[in-house]
Every structure is written in C-alpha cells, then in structure tokens.
PDB file of C-alpha atoms in Angstrom:
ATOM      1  CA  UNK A  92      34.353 -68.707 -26.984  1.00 59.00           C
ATOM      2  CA  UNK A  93      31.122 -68.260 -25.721  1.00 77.00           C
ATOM      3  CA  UNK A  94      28.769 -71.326 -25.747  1.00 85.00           C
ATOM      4  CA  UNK A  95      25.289 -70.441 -24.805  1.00 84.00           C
ATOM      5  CA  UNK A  96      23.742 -73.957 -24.299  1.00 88.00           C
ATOM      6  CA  UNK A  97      26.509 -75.280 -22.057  1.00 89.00           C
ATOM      7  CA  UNK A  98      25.642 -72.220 -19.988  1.00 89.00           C
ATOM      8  CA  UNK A  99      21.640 -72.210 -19.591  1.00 89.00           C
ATOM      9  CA  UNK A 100      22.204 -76.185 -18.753  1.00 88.00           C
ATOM     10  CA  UNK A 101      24.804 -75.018 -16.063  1.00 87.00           C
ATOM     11  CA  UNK A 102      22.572 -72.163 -14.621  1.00 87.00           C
ATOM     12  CA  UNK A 103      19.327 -73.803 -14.916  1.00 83.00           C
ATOM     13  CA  UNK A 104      19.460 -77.708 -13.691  1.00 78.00           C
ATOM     14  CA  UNK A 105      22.219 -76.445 -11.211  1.00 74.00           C
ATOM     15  CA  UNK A 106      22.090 -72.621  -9.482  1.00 81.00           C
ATOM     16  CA  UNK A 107      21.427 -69.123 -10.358  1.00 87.00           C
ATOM     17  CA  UNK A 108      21.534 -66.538  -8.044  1.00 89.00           C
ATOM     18  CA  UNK A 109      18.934 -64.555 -10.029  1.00 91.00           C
ATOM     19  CA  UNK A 110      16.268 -67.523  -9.910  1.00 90.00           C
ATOM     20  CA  UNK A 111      13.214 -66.683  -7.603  1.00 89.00           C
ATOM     21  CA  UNK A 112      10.624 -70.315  -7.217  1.00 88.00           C
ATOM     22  CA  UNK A 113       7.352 -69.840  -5.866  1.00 88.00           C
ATOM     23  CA  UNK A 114       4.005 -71.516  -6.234  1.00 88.00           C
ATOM     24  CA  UNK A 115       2.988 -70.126  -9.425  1.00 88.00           C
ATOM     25  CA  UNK A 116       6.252 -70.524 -11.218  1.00 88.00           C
ATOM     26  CA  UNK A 117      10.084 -69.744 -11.736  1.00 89.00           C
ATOM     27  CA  UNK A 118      11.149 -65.933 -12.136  1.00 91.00           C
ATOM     28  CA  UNK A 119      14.147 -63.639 -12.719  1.00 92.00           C
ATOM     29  CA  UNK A 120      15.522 -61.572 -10.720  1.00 91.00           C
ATOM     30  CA  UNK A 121      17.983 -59.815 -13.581  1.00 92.00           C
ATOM     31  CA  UNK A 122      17.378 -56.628 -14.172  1.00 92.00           C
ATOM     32  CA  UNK A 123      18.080 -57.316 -18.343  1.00 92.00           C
ATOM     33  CA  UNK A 124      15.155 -59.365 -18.245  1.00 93.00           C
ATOM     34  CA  UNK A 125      12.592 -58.731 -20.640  1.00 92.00           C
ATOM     35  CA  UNK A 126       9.878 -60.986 -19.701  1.00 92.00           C
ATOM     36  CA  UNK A 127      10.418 -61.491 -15.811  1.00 91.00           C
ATOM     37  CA  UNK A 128      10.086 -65.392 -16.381  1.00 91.00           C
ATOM     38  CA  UNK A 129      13.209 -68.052 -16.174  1.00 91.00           C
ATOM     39  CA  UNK A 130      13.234 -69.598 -19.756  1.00 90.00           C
ATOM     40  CA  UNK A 131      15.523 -70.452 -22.274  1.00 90.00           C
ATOM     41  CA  UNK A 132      14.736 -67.539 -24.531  1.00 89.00           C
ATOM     42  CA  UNK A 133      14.040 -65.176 -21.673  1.00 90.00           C
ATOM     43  CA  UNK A 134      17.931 -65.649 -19.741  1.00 91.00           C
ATOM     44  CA  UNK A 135      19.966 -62.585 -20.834  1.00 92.00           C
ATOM     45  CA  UNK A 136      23.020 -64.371 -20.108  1.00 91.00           C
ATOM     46  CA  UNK A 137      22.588 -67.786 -21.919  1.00 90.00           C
ATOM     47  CA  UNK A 138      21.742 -65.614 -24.999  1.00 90.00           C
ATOM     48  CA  UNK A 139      24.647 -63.296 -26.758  1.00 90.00           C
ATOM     49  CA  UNK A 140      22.408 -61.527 -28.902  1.00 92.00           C
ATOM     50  CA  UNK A 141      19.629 -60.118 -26.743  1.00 93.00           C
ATOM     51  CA  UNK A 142      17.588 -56.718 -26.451  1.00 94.00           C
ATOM     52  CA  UNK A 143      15.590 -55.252 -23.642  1.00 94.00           C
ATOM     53  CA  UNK A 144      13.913 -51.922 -22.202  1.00 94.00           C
ATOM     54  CA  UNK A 145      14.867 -50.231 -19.170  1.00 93.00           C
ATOM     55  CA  UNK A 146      14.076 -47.074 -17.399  1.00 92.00           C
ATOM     56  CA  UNK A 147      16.131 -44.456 -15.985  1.00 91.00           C
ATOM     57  CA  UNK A 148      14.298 -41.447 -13.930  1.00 88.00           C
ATOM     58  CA  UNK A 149      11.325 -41.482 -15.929  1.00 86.00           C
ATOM     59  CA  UNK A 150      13.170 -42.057 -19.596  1.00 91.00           C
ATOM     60  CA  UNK A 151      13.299 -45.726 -21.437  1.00 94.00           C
ATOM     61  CA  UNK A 152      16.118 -46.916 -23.033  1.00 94.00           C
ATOM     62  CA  UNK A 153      16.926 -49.515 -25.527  1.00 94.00           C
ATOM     63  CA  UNK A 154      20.106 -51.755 -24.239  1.00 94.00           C
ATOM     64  CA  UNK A 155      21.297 -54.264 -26.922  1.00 93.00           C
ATOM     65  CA  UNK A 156      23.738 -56.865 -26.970  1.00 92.00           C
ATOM     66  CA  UNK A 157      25.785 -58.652 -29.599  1.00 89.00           C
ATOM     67  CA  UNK A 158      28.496 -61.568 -29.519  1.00 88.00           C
ATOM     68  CA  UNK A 159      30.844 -58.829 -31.061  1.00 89.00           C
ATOM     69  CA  UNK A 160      30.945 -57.215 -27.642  1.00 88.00           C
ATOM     70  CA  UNK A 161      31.257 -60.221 -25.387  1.00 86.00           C
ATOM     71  CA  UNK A 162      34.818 -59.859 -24.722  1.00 88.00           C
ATOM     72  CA  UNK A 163      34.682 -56.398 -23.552  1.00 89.00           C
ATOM     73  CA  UNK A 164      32.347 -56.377 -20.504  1.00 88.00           C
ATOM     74  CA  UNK A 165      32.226 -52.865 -20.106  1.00 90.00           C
ATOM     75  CA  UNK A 166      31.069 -52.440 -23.163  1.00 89.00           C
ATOM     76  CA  UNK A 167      29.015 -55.232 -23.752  1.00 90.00           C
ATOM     77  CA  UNK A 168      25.789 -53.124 -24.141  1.00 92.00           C
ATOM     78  CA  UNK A 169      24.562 -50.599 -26.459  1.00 93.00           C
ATOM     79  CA  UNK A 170      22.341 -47.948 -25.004  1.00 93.00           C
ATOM     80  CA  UNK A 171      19.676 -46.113 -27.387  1.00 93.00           C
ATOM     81  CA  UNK A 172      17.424 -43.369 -25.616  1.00 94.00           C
ATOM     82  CA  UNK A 173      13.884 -43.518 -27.268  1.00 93.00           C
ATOM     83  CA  UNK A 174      11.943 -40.917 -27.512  1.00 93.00           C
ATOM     84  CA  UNK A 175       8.759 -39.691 -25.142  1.00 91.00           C
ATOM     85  CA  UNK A 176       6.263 -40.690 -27.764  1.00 92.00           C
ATOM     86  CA  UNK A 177       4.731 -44.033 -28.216  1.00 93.00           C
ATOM     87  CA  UNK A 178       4.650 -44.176 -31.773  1.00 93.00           C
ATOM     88  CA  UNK A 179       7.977 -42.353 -32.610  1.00 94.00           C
ATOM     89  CA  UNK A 180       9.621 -45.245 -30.136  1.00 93.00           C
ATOM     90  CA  UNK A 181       8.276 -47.993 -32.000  1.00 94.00           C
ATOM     91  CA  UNK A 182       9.062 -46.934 -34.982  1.00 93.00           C
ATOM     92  CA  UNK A 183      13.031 -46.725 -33.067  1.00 93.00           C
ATOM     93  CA  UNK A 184      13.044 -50.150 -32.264  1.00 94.00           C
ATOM     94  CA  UNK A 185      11.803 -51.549 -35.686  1.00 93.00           C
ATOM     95  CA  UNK A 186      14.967 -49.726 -36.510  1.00 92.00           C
ATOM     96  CA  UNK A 187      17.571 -50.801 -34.229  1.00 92.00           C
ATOM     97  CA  UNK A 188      15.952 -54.409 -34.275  1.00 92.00           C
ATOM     98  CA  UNK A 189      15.518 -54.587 -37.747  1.00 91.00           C
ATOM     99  CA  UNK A 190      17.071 -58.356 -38.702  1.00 90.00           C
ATOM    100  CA  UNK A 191      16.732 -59.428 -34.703  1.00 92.00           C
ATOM    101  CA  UNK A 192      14.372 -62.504 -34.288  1.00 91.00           C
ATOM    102  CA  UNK A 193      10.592 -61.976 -34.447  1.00 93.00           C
ATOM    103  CA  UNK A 194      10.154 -63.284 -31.207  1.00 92.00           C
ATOM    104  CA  UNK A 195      12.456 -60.609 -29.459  1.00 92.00           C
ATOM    105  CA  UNK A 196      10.911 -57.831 -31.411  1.00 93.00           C
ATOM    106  CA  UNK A 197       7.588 -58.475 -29.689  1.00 94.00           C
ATOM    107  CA  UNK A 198       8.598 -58.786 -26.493  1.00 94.00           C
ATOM    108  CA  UNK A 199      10.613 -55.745 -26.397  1.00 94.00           C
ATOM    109  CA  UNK A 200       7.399 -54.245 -27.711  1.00 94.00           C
ATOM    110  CA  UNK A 201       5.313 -55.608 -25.002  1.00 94.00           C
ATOM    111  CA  UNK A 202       7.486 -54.707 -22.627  1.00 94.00           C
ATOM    112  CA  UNK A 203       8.045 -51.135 -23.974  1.00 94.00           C
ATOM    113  CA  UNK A 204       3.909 -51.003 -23.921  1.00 95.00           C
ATOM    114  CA  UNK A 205       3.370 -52.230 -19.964  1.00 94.00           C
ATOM    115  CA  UNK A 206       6.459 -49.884 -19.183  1.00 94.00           C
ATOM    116  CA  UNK A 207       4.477 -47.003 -20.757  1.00 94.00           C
ATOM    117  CA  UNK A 208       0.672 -48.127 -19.211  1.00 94.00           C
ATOM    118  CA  UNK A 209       2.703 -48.297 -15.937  1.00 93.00           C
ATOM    119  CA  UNK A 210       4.248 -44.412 -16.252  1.00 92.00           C
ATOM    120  CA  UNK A 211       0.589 -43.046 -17.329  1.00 92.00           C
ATOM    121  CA  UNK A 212      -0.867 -44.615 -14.261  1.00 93.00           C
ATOM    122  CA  UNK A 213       2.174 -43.180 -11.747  1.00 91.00           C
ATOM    123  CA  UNK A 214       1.506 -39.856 -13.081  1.00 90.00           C
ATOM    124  CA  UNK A 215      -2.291 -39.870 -12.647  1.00 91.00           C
ATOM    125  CA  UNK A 216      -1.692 -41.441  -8.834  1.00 89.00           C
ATOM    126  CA  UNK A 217       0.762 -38.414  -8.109  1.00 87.00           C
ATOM    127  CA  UNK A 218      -1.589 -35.877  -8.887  1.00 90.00           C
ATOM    128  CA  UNK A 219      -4.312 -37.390  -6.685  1.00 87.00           C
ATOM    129  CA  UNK A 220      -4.180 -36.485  -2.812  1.00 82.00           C
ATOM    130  CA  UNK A 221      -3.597 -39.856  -0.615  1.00 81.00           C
ATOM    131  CA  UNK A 222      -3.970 -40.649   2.589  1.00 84.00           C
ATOM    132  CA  UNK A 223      -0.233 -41.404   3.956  1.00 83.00           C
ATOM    133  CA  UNK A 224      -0.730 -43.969   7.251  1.00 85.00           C
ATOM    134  CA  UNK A 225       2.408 -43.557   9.649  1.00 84.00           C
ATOM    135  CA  UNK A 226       2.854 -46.430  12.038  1.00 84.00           C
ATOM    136  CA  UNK A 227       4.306 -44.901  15.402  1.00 80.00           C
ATOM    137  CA  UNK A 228       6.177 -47.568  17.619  1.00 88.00           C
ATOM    138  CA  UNK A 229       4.188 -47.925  21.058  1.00 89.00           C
ATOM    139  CA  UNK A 230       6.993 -47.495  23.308  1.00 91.00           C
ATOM    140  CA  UNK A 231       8.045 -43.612  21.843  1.00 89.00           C
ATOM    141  CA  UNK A 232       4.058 -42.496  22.806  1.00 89.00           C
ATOM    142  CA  UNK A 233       4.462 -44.166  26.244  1.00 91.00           C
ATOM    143  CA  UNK A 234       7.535 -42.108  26.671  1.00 92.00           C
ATOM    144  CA  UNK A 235       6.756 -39.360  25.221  1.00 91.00           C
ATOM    145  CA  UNK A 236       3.355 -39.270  27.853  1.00 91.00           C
ATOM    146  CA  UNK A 237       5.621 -39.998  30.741  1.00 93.00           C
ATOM    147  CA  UNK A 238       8.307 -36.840  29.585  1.00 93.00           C
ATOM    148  CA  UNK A 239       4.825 -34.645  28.900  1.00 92.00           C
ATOM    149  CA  UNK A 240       3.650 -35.315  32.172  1.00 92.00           C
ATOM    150  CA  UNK A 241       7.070 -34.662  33.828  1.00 91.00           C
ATOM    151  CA  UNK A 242       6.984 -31.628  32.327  1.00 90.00           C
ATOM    152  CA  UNK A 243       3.472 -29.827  33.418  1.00 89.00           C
ATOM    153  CA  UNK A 244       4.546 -31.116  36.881  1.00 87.00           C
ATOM    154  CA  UNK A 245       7.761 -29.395  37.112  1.00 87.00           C
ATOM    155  CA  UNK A 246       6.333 -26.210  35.219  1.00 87.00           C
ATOM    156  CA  UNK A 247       3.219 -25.986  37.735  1.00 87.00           C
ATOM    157  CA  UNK A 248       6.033 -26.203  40.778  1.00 84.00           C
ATOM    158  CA  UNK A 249       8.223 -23.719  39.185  1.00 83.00           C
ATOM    159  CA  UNK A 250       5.141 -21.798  39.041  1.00 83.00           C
ATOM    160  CA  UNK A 251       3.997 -22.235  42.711  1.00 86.00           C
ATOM    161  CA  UNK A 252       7.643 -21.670  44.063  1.00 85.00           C
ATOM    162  CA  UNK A 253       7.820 -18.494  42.033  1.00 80.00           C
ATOM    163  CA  UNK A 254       4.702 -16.801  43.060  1.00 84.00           C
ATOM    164  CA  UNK A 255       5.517 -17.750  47.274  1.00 85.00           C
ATOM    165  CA  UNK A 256       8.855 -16.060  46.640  1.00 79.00           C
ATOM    166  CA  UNK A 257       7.183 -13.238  45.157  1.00 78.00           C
ATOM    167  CA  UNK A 258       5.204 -13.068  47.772  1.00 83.00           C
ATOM    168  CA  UNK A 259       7.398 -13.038  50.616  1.00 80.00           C
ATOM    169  CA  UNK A 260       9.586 -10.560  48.924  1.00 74.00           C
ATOM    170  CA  UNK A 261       6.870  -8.210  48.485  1.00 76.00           C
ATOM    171  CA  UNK A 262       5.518  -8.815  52.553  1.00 79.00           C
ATOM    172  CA  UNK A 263       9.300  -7.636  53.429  1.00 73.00           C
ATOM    173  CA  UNK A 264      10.576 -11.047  54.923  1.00 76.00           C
ATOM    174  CA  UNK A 265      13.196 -10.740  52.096  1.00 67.00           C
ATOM    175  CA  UNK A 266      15.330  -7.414  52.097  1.00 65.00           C
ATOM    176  CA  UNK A 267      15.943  -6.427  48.430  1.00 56.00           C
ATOM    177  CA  UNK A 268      19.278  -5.310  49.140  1.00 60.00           C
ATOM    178  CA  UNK A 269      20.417  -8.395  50.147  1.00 52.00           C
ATOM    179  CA  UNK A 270      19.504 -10.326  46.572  1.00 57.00           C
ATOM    180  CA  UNK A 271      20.721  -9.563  43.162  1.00 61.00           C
ATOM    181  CA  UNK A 272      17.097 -10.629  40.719  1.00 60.00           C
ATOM    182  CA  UNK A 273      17.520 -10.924  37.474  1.00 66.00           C
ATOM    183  CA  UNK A 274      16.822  -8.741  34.649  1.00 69.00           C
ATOM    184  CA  UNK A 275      13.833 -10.680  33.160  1.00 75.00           C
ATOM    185  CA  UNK A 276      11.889 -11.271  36.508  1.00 69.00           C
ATOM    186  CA  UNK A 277      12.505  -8.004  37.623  1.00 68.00           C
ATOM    187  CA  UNK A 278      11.348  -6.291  33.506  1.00 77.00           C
ATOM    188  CA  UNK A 279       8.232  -8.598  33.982  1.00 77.00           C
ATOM    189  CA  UNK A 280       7.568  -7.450  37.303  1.00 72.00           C
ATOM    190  CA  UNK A 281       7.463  -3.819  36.475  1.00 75.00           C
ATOM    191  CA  UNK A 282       5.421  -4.465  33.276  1.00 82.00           C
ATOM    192  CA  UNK A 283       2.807  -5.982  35.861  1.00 79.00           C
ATOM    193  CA  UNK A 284       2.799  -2.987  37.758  1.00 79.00           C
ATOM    194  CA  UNK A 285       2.312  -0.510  34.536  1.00 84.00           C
ATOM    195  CA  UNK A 286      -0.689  -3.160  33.509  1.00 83.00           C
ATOM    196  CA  UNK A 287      -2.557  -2.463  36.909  1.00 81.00           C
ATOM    197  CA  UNK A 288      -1.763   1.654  37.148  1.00 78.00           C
ATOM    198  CA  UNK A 289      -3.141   1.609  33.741  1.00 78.00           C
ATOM    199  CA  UNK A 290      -6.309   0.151  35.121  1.00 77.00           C
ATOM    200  CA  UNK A 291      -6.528   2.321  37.363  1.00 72.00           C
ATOM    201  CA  UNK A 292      -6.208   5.320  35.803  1.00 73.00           C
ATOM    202  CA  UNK A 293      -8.697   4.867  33.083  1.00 71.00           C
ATOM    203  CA  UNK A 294     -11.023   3.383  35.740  1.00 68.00           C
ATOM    204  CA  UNK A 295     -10.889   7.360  37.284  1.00 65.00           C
ATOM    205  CA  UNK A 296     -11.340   8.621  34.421  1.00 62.00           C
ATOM    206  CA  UNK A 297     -14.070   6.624  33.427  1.00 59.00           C
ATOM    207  CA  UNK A 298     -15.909   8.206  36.670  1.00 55.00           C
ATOM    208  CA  UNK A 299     -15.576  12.035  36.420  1.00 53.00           C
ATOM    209  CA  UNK A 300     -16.540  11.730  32.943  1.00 53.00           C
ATOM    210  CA  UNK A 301     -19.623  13.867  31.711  1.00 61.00           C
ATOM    211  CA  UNK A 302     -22.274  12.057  28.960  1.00 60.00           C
ATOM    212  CA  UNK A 303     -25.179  13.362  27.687  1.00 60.00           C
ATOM    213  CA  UNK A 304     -27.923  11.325  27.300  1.00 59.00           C
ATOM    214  CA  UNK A 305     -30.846  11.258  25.176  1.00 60.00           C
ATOM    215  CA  UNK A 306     -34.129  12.282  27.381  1.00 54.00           C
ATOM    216  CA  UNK A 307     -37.286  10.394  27.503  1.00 56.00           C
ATOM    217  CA  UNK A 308     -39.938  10.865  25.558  1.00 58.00           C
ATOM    218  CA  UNK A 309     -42.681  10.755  27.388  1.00 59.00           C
ATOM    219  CA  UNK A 310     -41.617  12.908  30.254  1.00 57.00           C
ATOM    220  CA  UNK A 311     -41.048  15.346  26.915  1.00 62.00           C
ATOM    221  CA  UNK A 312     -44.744  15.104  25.669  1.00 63.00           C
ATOM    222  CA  UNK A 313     -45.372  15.651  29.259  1.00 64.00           C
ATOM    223  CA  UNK A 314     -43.300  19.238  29.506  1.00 64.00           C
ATOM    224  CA  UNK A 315     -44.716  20.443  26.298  1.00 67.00           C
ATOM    225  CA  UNK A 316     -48.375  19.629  27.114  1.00 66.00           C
ATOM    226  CA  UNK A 317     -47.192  22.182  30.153  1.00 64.00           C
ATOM    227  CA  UNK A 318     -45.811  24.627  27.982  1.00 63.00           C
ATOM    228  CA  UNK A 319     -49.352  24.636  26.394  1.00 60.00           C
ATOM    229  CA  UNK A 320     -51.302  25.255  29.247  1.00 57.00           C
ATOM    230  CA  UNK A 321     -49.576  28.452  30.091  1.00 54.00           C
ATOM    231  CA  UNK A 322     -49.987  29.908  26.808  1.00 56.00           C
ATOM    232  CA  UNK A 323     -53.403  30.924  27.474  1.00 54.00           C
ATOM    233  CA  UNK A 324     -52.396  33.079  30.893  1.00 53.00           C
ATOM    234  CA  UNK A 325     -51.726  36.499  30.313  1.00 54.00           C
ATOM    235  CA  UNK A 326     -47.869  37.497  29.947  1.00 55.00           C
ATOM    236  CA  UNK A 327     -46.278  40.794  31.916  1.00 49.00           C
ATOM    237  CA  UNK A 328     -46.326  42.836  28.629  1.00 52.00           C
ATOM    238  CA  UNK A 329     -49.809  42.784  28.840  1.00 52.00           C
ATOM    239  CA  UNK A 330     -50.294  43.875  32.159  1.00 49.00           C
ATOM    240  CA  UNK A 331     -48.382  46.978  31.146  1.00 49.00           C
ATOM    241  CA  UNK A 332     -50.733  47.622  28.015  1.00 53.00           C
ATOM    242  CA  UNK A 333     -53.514  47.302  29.896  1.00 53.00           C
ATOM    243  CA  UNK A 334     -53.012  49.489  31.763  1.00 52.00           C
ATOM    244  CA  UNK A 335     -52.626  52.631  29.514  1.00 52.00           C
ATOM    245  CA  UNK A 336     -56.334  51.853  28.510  1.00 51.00           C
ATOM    246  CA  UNK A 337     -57.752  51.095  31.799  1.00 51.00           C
ATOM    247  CA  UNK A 338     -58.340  55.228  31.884  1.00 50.00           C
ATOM    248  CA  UNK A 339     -59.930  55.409  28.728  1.00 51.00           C
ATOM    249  CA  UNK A 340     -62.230  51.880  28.933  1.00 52.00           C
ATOM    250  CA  UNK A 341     -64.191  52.691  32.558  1.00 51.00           C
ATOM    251  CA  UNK A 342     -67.068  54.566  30.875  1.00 50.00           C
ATOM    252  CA  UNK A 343     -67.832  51.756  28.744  1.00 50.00           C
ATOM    253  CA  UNK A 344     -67.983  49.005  31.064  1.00 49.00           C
ATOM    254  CA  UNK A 345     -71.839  48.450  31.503  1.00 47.00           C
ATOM    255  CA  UNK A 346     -72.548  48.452  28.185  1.00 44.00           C
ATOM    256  CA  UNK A 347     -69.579  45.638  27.019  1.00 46.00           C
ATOM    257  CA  UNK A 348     -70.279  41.846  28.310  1.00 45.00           C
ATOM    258  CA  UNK A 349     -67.537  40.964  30.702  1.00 46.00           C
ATOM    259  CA  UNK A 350     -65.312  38.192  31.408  1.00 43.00           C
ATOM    260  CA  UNK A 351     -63.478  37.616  34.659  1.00 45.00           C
ATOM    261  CA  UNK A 352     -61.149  35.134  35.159  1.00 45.00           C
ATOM    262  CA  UNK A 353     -60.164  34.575  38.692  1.00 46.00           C
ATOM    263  CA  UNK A 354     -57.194  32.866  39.401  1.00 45.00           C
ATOM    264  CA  UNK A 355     -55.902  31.561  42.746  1.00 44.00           C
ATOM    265  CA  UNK A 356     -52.241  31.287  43.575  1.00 45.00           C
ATOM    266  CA  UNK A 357     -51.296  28.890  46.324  1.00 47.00           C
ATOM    267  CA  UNK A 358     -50.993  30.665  49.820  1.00 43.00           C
ATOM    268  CA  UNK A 359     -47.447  31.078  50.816  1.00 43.00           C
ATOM    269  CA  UNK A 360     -46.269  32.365  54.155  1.00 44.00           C
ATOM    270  CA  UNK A 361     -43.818  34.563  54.850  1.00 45.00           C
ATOM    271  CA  UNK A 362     -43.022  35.365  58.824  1.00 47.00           C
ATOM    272  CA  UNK A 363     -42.813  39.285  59.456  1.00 48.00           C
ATOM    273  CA  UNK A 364     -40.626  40.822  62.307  1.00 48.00           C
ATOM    274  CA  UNK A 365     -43.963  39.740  64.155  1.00 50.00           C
ATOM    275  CA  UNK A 366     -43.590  36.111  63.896  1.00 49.00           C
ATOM    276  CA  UNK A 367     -47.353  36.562  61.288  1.00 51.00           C
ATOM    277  CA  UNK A 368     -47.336  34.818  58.309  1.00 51.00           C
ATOM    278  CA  UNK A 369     -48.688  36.641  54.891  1.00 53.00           C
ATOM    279  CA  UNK A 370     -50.569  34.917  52.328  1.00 56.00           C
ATOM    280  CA  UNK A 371     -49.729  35.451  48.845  1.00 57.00           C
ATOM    281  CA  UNK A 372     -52.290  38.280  47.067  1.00 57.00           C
ATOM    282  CA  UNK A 373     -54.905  37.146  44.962  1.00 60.00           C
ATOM    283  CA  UNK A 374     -54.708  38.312  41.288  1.00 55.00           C
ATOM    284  CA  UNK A 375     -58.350  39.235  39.807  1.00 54.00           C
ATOM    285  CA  UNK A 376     -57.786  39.677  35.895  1.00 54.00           C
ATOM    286  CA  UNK A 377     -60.582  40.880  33.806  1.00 55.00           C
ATOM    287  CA  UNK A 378     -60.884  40.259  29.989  1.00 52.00           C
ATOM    288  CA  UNK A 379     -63.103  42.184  27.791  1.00 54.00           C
ATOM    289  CA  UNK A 380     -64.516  41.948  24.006  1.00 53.00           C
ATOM    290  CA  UNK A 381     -65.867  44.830  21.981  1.00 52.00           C
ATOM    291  CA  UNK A 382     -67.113  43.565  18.169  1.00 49.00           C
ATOM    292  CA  UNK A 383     -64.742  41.753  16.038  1.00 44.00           C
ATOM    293  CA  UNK A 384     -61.155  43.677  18.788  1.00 47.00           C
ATOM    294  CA  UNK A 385     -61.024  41.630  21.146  1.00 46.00           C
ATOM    295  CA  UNK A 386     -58.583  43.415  24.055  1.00 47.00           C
ATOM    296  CA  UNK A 387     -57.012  42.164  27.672  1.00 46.00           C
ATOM    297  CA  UNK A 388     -57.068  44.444  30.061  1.00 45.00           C
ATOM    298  CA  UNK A 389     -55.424  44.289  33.837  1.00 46.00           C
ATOM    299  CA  UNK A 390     -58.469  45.831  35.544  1.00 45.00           C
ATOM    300  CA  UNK A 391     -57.375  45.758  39.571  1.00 44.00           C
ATOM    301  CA  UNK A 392     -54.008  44.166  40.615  1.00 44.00           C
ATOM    302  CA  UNK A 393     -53.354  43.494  44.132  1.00 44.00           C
ATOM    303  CA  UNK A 394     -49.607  43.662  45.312  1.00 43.00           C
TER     304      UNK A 394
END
C-alpha cells in the first residue's frame, strides 16, 4: 500500500535524483511537476492523487493520477487532450477536476495560463527574422587558408606548365606524331583558333565596307550660295535664241540703251604642233531691253 508521507520524508531529508539546489532555492527536475518547486504539495510522487499540464508538439494535455491506478504503472496516468482555445480548456479542467482540491485546481490553471503566454510569444518570435550567430572553431579557418592557398599555387603552376608546353609544341620542338593529347586540350585548342579567325575576318570586313555619311553643313550653304551665282549667266539655250533675232534686231540698235557684260575666262594654254600656246577666247555678251520685253541676245561670239 502506498504511503505518501513515509515517501516525501524518504526523498526529501535523504536523496532525489530529480532535486536541483541553487542559491535561490530547491527545484524539480520531474517532468509531472506542476509548479517547478520541491514541496510537499508540489512532489508528483509523494502525492497519489495529482494533476498536471504538459505539452506535446504544440498541443497541451491534461495527465491525471489516482490511487486506483497505482498498481498498474503503465497505466497510472490518464491523458485528456484540451482543446486550442483558452476558455473552452478551462472550462475542461473544471470538468475533469471537478471534486480535486482547490489548491490543485489553481495551479493547473496557472500553469495551463504561462504554458499558453509562452506558445503566443514562440509564435510571434518565429515570424520575426533573427540574426543566427555561428561560432566557427579557429583551427578549421587556419586550415582551410592554408588548403586555399595550396590550391591557387598549384592551379597558377598547372597554368604556367601548360602554356610552356603549348608553346614548345607549337615552335616544333615537340613532333605531334609522337604524342597522343587529349580530347579536351586538343577541342579547346581548336575553339581558340575559330575565336581568332573570327576576328579576323570581321576585322576585313569591317575595312572594305562602304558608309555614307551625312555631309557638312556649311560646306553645303557654301555649294548652294555657288549654285546662285551662276544663275544669273546666260545658259546655251540662249545663245541659240539669240541668235535667230540677231538678223532682225541690228537696225534698232542706236535707238535701244545697251548693256554689255564682258566676261573674262581664265587664259588656258594649249601647245600647237608649234610648241605656241593659245589663250582661251574671250566671250563679249550683249544684253538688251526694249519697254516692259526685256530680251538676251548673243551679239558676237568668238570661238
């Protein structure tokens, strides 16, 4: 028969492997405990009727225990899941706990309340982003420096001794008959090759290509003020009119005011079988008005 006195004065003047003493006070390690402290009404196992909270994954559950049961250890407690609402789980445990003592009733309460305050604040903390600081011993970043630096070394060497060979092979000291290279230096090699004829080849074509550019604008303004100035000469056309009415025009030449424009062309010389050089002829060209016609005549043309 179970004696609960004889056993709190055996566990507590004596040992208990669940008993934690520091400064402030004595503790319980049990995981049945509903308060945390070491105390006569506290110890689940120097009381056969007890009650307590505990939490599985995020879900409390009610574990009681009765005298009935103490026989049968692996069923000495009853497990009651309570519900997810705060209200709805009291009202549970007023059930369950009904003719318990008072005392027990409000500390399974209080528990079931920090348990809950606790599970709000979890949640809130997980959805927040936190710094995480990992501590790295100082003997793997030594090595791993020493490895990092074995490695450039060898790579840059690997390098070098590849690029002499290379060389060498491509000056002739090597015959290619002799060696057997391997697929991937000899692939990259001729991709190398195909880089640089590509160059090349757009580089030539770059050069015989023909652009058209757009022309500056002043030397433009400069042509066109050109353009204008030979308007005003007189064009072949009217060399050929004028003269059809040179014939008719001679009579009336004293009486008619008369223009005469004189025009110089610059001498050029041309040798004959003589060795002589000829001057360019002079062209006279005569314009006359009559009243409101005004007419342009060729009067005398030198060839």
């Amino acid at each position: 028969m179970q004696h609960d006195e004889v056993i709190w004065q055996v566990i507590r003047h004596k040992h208990c492997s669940y008993m934690a003493k520091i400064e402030t006070g004595i503790f319980c390690r049990n995981q049945y405990n509903v308060t945390g402290i070491c105390n006569r009404s506290s110890c689940p196992l120097a009381n056969s009727r007890y009650a307590t909270i505990r939490d599985h994954d995020g879900v409390f559950y009610l574990y009681m225990k009765t005298i009935e049961r103490a026989h049968m250890p692996n069923k000495l407690w009853e497990r009651v899941k309570l519900p997810v609402n705060y209200e709805m789980a009291l009202e549970m445990i007023d059930k369950h706990l009904l003719y318990w003592p008072k005392l027990l009733q409000h500390k399974v309460k209080q528990r079931l309340t920090k348990m809950t305050q606790m599970r709000i604040r979890m949640r809130k903390l997980a959805l927040k982003t936190r710094e995480v600081v990992v501590t790295t011993p100082r003997r793997q970043i030594k090595r791993e420096s020493r490895r990092e630096e074995k490695a450039i070394k060898a790579a840059q060497l690997d390098k070098a001794i590849e690029t002499e060979l290379m060389e060498r092979l491509k000056k002739g000291i090597y015959p290619t008959e002799i060696y057997n290279l391997s697929d991937s230096v000899f692939n990259k090699l001729l991709d190398r090759e195909i880089e640089t004829n590509d160059e090349v080849e757009k580089e030539e074509e770059e050069e015989g290509v023909i652009e058209y550019v757009e022309g500056d604008d002043e030397l433009e303004a400069e042509e066109e003020e050109d353009m204008e100035d030979f308007s005003g000469l007189p064009s072949k056309e009217s060399y050929l009119e004028g003269d059809d009415h040179d014939s008719d025009d001679e009579d009336d030449d004293d009486a008619e005011e008369q223009v005469v424009i004189h025009k110089k062309g610059r001498a050029l010389k041309k040798s004959d079988d003589n060795g002589k050089a000829k001057k360019k002829p002079r062209v006279v060209v005569e314009v006359e008005q009559e009243d409101a016609d005004t007419r342009t005549s060729l009067k005398s043309l030198k060839l």
